[in-house]
PDB file of C-alpha atoms in Angstrom:
ATOM      1  CA  UNK A   1       7.399  -2.353  31.919  1.00 44.00           C
ATOM      2  CA  UNK A   2       5.586  -3.345  35.075  1.00 45.00           C
ATOM      3  CA  UNK A   3       5.514  -0.527  37.636  1.00 45.00           C
ATOM      4  CA  UNK A   4       4.978  -2.933  40.525  1.00 49.00           C
ATOM      5  CA  UNK A   5       7.780  -5.435  40.005  1.00 58.00           C
ATOM      6  CA  UNK A   6       9.489  -4.106  43.128  1.00 50.00           C
ATOM      7  CA  UNK A   7      12.915  -3.231  41.778  1.00 51.00           C
ATOM      8  CA  UNK A   8      14.468   0.180  41.463  1.00 50.00           C
ATOM      9  CA  UNK A   9      16.870   1.678  38.989  1.00 55.00           C
ATOM     10  CA  UNK A  10      20.481   2.366  39.842  1.00 58.00           C
ATOM     11  CA  UNK A  11      21.124   4.794  42.671  1.00 63.00           C
ATOM     12  CA  UNK A  12      22.047   8.415  42.069  1.00 74.00           C
ATOM     13  CA  UNK A  13      25.741   9.014  41.456  1.00 80.00           C
ATOM     14  CA  UNK A  14      27.758  10.717  44.162  1.00 84.00           C
ATOM     15  CA  UNK A  15      28.705  14.363  43.745  1.00 89.00           C
ATOM     16  CA  UNK A  16      32.275  13.254  43.019  1.00 90.00           C
ATOM     17  CA  UNK A  17      31.133  10.801  40.318  1.00 87.00           C
ATOM     18  CA  UNK A  18      28.901  13.469  38.784  1.00 89.00           C
ATOM     19  CA  UNK A  19      31.762  15.974  38.787  1.00 92.00           C
ATOM     20  CA  UNK A  20      34.086  13.423  37.165  1.00 90.00           C
ATOM     21  CA  UNK A  21      31.542  12.611  34.430  1.00 89.00           C
ATOM     22  CA  UNK A  22      31.047  16.323  33.715  1.00 92.00           C
ATOM     23  CA  UNK A  23      34.832  16.755  33.467  1.00 93.00           C
ATOM     24  CA  UNK A  24      34.998  13.876  30.955  1.00 91.00           C
ATOM     25  CA  UNK A  25      32.188  15.526  28.999  1.00 91.00           C
ATOM     26  CA  UNK A  26      33.986  18.871  28.890  1.00 94.00           C
ATOM     27  CA  UNK A  27      37.253  17.251  27.829  1.00 93.00           C
ATOM     28  CA  UNK A  28      35.585  15.188  25.110  1.00 90.00           C
ATOM     29  CA  UNK A  29      33.789  18.285  23.846  1.00 91.00           C
ATOM     30  CA  UNK A  30      37.050  20.243  23.705  1.00 92.00           C
ATOM     31  CA  UNK A  31      38.857  17.436  21.881  1.00 91.00           C
ATOM     32  CA  UNK A  32      36.029  17.396  19.323  1.00 90.00           C
ATOM     33  CA  UNK A  33      36.386  21.171  19.012  1.00 94.00           C
ATOM     34  CA  UNK A  34      32.826  21.740  20.163  1.00 93.00           C
ATOM     35  CA  UNK A  35      31.438  24.050  22.823  1.00 93.00           C
ATOM     36  CA  UNK A  36      30.486  22.636  26.213  1.00 95.00           C
ATOM     37  CA  UNK A  37      27.208  24.435  26.872  1.00 94.00           C
ATOM     38  CA  UNK A  38      25.131  24.679  30.052  1.00 93.00           C
ATOM     39  CA  UNK A  39      22.387  22.734  28.232  1.00 93.00           C
ATOM     40  CA  UNK A  40      24.729  19.848  27.439  1.00 95.00           C
ATOM     41  CA  UNK A  41      26.002  19.792  31.001  1.00 95.00           C
ATOM     42  CA  UNK A  42      22.470  19.809  32.423  1.00 94.00           C
ATOM     43  CA  UNK A  43      21.334  17.047  30.052  1.00 95.00           C
ATOM     44  CA  UNK A  44      24.281  14.850  31.058  1.00 95.00           C
ATOM     45  CA  UNK A  45      23.645  15.555  34.735  1.00 94.00           C
ATOM     46  CA  UNK A  46      19.960  14.587  34.392  1.00 94.00           C
ATOM     47  CA  UNK A  47      20.811  11.399  32.494  1.00 94.00           C
ATOM     48  CA  UNK A  48      23.317  10.371  35.149  1.00 92.00           C
ATOM     49  CA  UNK A  49      20.903  11.168  37.977  1.00 91.00           C
ATOM     50  CA  UNK A  50      18.064   9.225  36.336  1.00 89.00           C
ATOM     51  CA  UNK A  51      19.916   5.943  36.826  1.00 83.00           C
ATOM     52  CA  UNK A  52      18.484   4.432  33.653  1.00 87.00           C
ATOM     53  CA  UNK A  53      16.751   5.175  30.383  1.00 93.00           C
ATOM     54  CA  UNK A  54      14.705   8.370  30.308  1.00 94.00           C
ATOM     55  CA  UNK A  55      12.589   9.943  27.589  1.00 94.00           C
ATOM     56  CA  UNK A  56      13.473  13.434  26.405  1.00 93.00           C
ATOM     57  CA  UNK A  57      10.016  14.721  27.321  1.00 90.00           C
ATOM     58  CA  UNK A  58      10.541  13.551  30.904  1.00 91.00           C
ATOM     59  CA  UNK A  59      13.649  15.753  31.098  1.00 91.00           C
ATOM     60  CA  UNK A  60      11.929  18.928  29.899  1.00 89.00           C
ATOM     61  CA  UNK A  61      10.275  19.765  33.210  1.00 84.00           C
ATOM     62  CA  UNK A  62      13.482  19.119  35.148  1.00 86.00           C
ATOM     63  CA  UNK A  63      15.870  20.926  32.798  1.00 87.00           C
ATOM     64  CA  UNK A  64      15.445  24.334  34.461  1.00 82.00           C
ATOM     65  CA  UNK A  65      13.904  24.630  37.886  1.00 78.00           C
ATOM     66  CA  UNK A  66      10.344  25.931  37.688  1.00 73.00           C
ATOM     67  CA  UNK A  67      10.402  26.151  33.877  1.00 75.00           C
ATOM     68  CA  UNK A  68       9.491  23.674  31.168  1.00 77.00           C
ATOM     69  CA  UNK A  69      12.275  23.777  28.600  1.00 84.00           C
ATOM     70  CA  UNK A  70      11.359  23.750  24.909  1.00 88.00           C
ATOM     71  CA  UNK A  71      11.720  20.355  23.193  1.00 90.00           C
ATOM     72  CA  UNK A  72      14.331  21.514  20.627  1.00 92.00           C
ATOM     73  CA  UNK A  73      16.673  22.654  23.412  1.00 92.00           C
ATOM     74  CA  UNK A  74      16.557  19.285  25.150  1.00 94.00           C
ATOM     75  CA  UNK A  75      16.818  17.266  21.935  1.00 96.00           C
ATOM     76  CA  UNK A  76      19.791  19.322  20.685  1.00 95.00           C
ATOM     77  CA  UNK A  77      21.614  18.758  23.986  1.00 96.00           C
ATOM     78  CA  UNK A  78      20.857  15.010  23.953  1.00 96.00           C
ATOM     79  CA  UNK A  79      21.880  14.633  20.304  1.00 95.00           C
ATOM     80  CA  UNK A  80      25.173  16.396  21.047  1.00 95.00           C
ATOM     81  CA  UNK A  81      25.839  14.045  23.977  1.00 94.00           C
ATOM     82  CA  UNK A  82      25.135  11.031  21.764  1.00 92.00           C
ATOM     83  CA  UNK A  83      27.443  12.397  19.066  1.00 90.00           C
ATOM     84  CA  UNK A  84      30.192  12.899  21.657  1.00 90.00           C
ATOM     85  CA  UNK A  85      29.760   9.344  22.991  1.00 88.00           C
ATOM     86  CA  UNK A  86      28.575  10.557  26.394  1.00 92.00           C
ATOM     87  CA  UNK A  87      25.062   9.156  26.011  1.00 92.00           C
ATOM     88  CA  UNK A  88      23.195   6.560  23.990  1.00 92.00           C
ATOM     89  CA  UNK A  89      19.738   6.504  22.478  1.00 93.00           C
ATOM     90  CA  UNK A  90      17.920   3.252  23.134  1.00 94.00           C
ATOM     91  CA  UNK A  91      15.717   3.068  20.065  1.00 93.00           C
ATOM     92  CA  UNK A  92      13.302   0.383  21.273  1.00 93.00           C
ATOM     93  CA  UNK A  93      12.427   2.546  24.301  1.00 94.00           C
ATOM     94  CA  UNK A  94      12.744   5.904  22.516  1.00 94.00           C
ATOM     95  CA  UNK A  95      14.837   6.916  25.507  1.00 95.00           C
ATOM     96  CA  UNK A  96      18.329   8.125  26.352  1.00 95.00           C
ATOM     97  CA  UNK A  97      20.853   6.960  28.911  1.00 93.00           C
ATOM     98  CA  UNK A  98      24.275   8.156  29.981  1.00 91.00           C
ATOM     99  CA  UNK A  99      27.191   6.119  28.654  1.00 88.00           C
ATOM    100  CA  UNK A 100      28.595   4.139  31.558  1.00 76.00           C
ATOM    101  CA  UNK A 101      31.575   2.660  29.736  1.00 68.00           C
ATOM    102  CA  UNK A 102      33.214   6.070  29.193  1.00 64.00           C
ATOM    103  CA  UNK A 103      34.818   4.946  25.946  1.00 63.00           C
ATOM    104  CA  UNK A 104      34.205   7.039  22.856  1.00 61.00           C
ATOM    105  CA  UNK A 105      33.225   5.229  19.685  1.00 64.00           C
ATOM    106  CA  UNK A 106      32.351   1.856  21.194  1.00 72.00           C
ATOM    107  CA  UNK A 107      29.416  -0.334  20.237  1.00 77.00           C
ATOM    108  CA  UNK A 108      26.550   0.143  22.647  1.00 81.00           C
ATOM    109  CA  UNK A 109      24.900  -3.027  23.883  1.00 88.00           C
ATOM    110  CA  UNK A 110      22.057  -2.987  26.368  1.00 92.00           C
ATOM    111  CA  UNK A 111      20.353  -5.623  28.478  1.00 94.00           C
ATOM    112  CA  UNK A 112      16.910  -4.077  28.976  1.00 95.00           C
ATOM    113  CA  UNK A 113      14.624  -5.380  31.705  1.00 94.00           C
ATOM    114  CA  UNK A 114      10.980  -5.318  30.663  1.00 93.00           C
ATOM    115  CA  UNK A 115       9.957  -5.517  34.330  1.00 92.00           C
ATOM    116  CA  UNK A 116      11.884  -2.776  36.160  1.00 90.00           C
ATOM    117  CA  UNK A 117      13.061  -0.733  33.172  1.00 88.00           C
ATOM    118  CA  UNK A 118      16.763  -1.001  33.896  1.00 89.00           C
ATOM    119  CA  UNK A 119      19.164  -0.944  30.964  1.00 91.00           C
ATOM    120  CA  UNK A 120      22.609  -2.309  31.681  1.00 90.00           C
ATOM    121  CA  UNK A 121      25.280  -1.249  29.215  1.00 90.00           C
ATOM    122  CA  UNK A 122      27.791  -3.995  28.507  1.00 88.00           C
ATOM    123  CA  UNK A 123      30.962  -4.044  26.393  1.00 82.00           C
ATOM    124  CA  UNK A 124      30.543  -5.832  23.083  1.00 79.00           C
ATOM    125  CA  UNK A 125      33.369  -6.833  20.770  1.00 73.00           C
ATOM    126  CA  UNK A 126      31.881  -6.142  17.346  1.00 73.00           C
ATOM    127  CA  UNK A 127      34.992  -5.714  15.234  1.00 70.00           C
ATOM    128  CA  UNK A 128      34.509  -9.057  13.473  1.00 76.00           C
ATOM    129  CA  UNK A 129      30.840  -8.327  12.843  1.00 78.00           C
ATOM    130  CA  UNK A 130      31.598  -4.937  11.306  1.00 78.00           C
ATOM    131  CA  UNK A 131      34.355  -6.412   9.132  1.00 80.00           C
ATOM    132  CA  UNK A 132      31.947  -9.108   7.932  1.00 82.00           C
ATOM    133  CA  UNK A 133      29.386  -6.467   6.981  1.00 83.00           C
ATOM    134  CA  UNK A 134      32.011  -4.472   5.095  1.00 82.00           C
ATOM    135  CA  UNK A 135      33.426  -7.569   3.358  1.00 87.00           C
ATOM    136  CA  UNK A 136      30.044  -8.785   2.077  1.00 89.00           C
ATOM    137  CA  UNK A 137      28.512  -5.488   1.018  1.00 90.00           C
ATOM    138  CA  UNK A 138      29.187  -1.930   0.027  1.00 85.00           C
ATOM    139  CA  UNK A 139      27.545  -0.813   3.252  1.00 85.00           C
ATOM    140  CA  UNK A 140      29.757   1.174   5.624  1.00 79.00           C
ATOM    141  CA  UNK A 141      28.216   1.015   9.112  1.00 77.00           C
ATOM    142  CA  UNK A 142      28.707   4.150  11.193  1.00 73.00           C
ATOM    143  CA  UNK A 143      27.657   2.557  14.478  1.00 72.00           C
ATOM    144  CA  UNK A 144      25.935  -0.504  15.857  1.00 77.00           C
ATOM    145  CA  UNK A 145      23.641  -0.731  18.856  1.00 82.00           C
ATOM    146  CA  UNK A 146      22.505  -4.056  20.266  1.00 87.00           C
ATOM    147  CA  UNK A 147      19.405  -4.205  22.466  1.00 93.00           C
ATOM    148  CA  UNK A 148      18.333  -7.367  24.272  1.00 94.00           C
ATOM    149  CA  UNK A 149      14.998  -7.365  26.119  1.00 96.00           C
ATOM    150  CA  UNK A 150      14.101  -9.715  28.946  1.00 96.00           C
ATOM    151  CA  UNK A 151      14.299  -9.747  32.738  1.00 95.00           C
ATOM    152  CA  UNK A 152      17.244  -8.720  34.864  1.00 92.00           C
ATOM    153  CA  UNK A 153      18.629 -10.981  37.571  1.00 91.00           C
ATOM    154  CA  UNK A 154      16.558  -9.322  40.303  1.00 90.00           C
ATOM    155  CA  UNK A 155      13.270  -9.481  38.408  1.00 92.00           C
ATOM    156  CA  UNK A 156      13.823 -13.046  37.226  1.00 90.00           C
ATOM    157  CA  UNK A 157      14.346 -14.235  40.820  1.00 84.00           C
TER     158      UNK A 157
END
């Protein structure tokens, strides 16, 4: 990623948008019969505020003000958010991002800009693809993530 390409990530969400996302997180946690912990809430808040993909280690210093949080605490919170469908791990970047489609159990597809580092989540109809995999093998896919690298509209211009 080029640090000088001149484009910024998405802007910070409003307080209302942040509050709404936290409420969705709490509700999804309750429906999954899991606890909504302060660590999960803070991790989701930091992902939303980051405006794009962020590495777990970059969150550690911001997790608690004035304190560097231990890696297992941050990773457990991020893994729980991924499991709940509130966040995604972008494997090629080894980074996490908040889910912007707000739909549990969907296929995550990302358009990743190698210039500015943005990662746009887009809806992807993968039902046919998953059925093809199941029909031609004994493999039972649990989830699919599609990552496309290139340049976003702004950087390509």
